Coordinates of C-alpha atoms in Angstrom, one line a residue:
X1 CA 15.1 8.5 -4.3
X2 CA 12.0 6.8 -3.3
X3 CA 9.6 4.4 -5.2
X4 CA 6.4 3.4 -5.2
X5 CA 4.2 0.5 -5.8
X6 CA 2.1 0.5 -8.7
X7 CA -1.5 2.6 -9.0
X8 CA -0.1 4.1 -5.4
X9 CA 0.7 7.6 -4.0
X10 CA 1.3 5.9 -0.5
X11 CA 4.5 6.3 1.3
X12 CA 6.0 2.7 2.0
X13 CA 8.4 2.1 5.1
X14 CA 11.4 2.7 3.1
X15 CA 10.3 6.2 1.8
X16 CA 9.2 7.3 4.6
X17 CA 12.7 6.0 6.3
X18 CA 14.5 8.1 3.4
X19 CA 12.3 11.6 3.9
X20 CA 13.3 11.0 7.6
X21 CA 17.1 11.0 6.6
X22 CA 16.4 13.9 3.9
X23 CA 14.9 15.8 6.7
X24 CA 17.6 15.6 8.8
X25 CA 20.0 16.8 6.7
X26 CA 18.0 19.0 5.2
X27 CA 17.5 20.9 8.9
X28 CA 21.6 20.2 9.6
X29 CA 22.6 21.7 6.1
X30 CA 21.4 25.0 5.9
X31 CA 19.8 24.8 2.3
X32 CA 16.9 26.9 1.6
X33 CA 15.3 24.9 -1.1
X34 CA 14.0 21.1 -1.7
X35 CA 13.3 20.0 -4.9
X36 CA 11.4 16.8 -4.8
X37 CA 11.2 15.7 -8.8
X38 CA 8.6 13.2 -8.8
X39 CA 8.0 10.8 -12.3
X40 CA 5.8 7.7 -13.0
X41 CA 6.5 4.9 -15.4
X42 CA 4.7 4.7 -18.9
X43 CA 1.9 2.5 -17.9
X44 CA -1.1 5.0 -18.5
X45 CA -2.1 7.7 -20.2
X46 CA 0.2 10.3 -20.1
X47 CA -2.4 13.0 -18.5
X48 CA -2.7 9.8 -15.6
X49 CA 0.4 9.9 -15.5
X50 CA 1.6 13.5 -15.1
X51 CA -1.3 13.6 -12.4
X52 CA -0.2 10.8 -10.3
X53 CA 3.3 11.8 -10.2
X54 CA 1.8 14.9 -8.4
X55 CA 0.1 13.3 -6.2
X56 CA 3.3 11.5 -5.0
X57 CA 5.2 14.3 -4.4
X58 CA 2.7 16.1 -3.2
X59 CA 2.1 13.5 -0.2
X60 CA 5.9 13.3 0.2
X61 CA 5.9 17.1 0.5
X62 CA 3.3 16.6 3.1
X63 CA 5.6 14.2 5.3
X64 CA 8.7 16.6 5.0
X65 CA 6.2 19.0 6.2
X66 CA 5.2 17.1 9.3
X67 CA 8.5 16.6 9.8
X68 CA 9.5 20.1 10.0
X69 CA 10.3 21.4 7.0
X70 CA 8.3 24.8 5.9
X71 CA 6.7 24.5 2.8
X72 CA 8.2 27.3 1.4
X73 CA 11.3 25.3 1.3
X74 CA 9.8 22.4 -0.6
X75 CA 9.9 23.2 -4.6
X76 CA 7.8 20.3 -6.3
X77 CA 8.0 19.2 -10.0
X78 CA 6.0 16.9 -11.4
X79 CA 7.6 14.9 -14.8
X80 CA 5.0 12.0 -15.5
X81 CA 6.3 9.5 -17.6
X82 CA 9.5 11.6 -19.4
X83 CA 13.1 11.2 -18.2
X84 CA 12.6 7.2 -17.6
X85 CA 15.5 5.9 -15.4
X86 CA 14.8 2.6 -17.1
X87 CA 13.7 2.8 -20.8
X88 CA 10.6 1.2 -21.5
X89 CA 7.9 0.9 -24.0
X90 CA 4.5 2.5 -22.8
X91 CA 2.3 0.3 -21.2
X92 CA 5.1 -1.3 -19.0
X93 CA 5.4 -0.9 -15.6
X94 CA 8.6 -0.3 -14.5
X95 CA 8.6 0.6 -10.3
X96 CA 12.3 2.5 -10.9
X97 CA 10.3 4.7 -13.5
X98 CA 7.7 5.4 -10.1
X99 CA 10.1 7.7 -7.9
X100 CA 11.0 10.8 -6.7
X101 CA 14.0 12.1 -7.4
X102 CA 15.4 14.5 -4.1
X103 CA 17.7 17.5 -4.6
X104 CA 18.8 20.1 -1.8

């Protein structure tokens, strides 16, 4: 998983330390497919939401891409604000709900 800050679709050190990982083991496994499951916490509007949890996958996509994976092999789903990993009401900001979730 990686997280992000708040009103943010930038990468932070850590995520970009954990695509590194996931792209070397992505190369090393022999998988064909990457899902990167990206969700946002319940802190706008729904439609903001859904939006912005593209965003952030999209731009993680774009990093596993730069780091050599063809983007054929990258399958991305954007959830928004459903499937919380903490449940809050809306309006809260919760930075576990702001993540990616990585499957290969």
């Amino acid at each position: 998983m990686i997280f992000f800050d708040w009103g943010k679709s930038e990468l932070s050190g850590d995520g970009k330390a954990t695509l590194d990982r996931i792209a070397t083991e992505f190369a090393a496994s022999g998988k064909a497919q990457l899902t990167l499951s990206s969700h946002s916490d319940r802190s706008g509007s729904s439609i903001v939401n859904l939006a912005m949890s593209r965003k952030r996958a999209e731009v993680a996509a774009a990093y596993l891409e730069s780091k050599g994976i063809a983007p054929a092999a990258i399958r991305i789903v954007a959830v928004g604000e459903a499937d919380q990993l903490i449940q809050t009401d809306d309006g809260v900001r919760e930075i576990q709900n702001r993540r990616i979730d990585i499957q290969f």
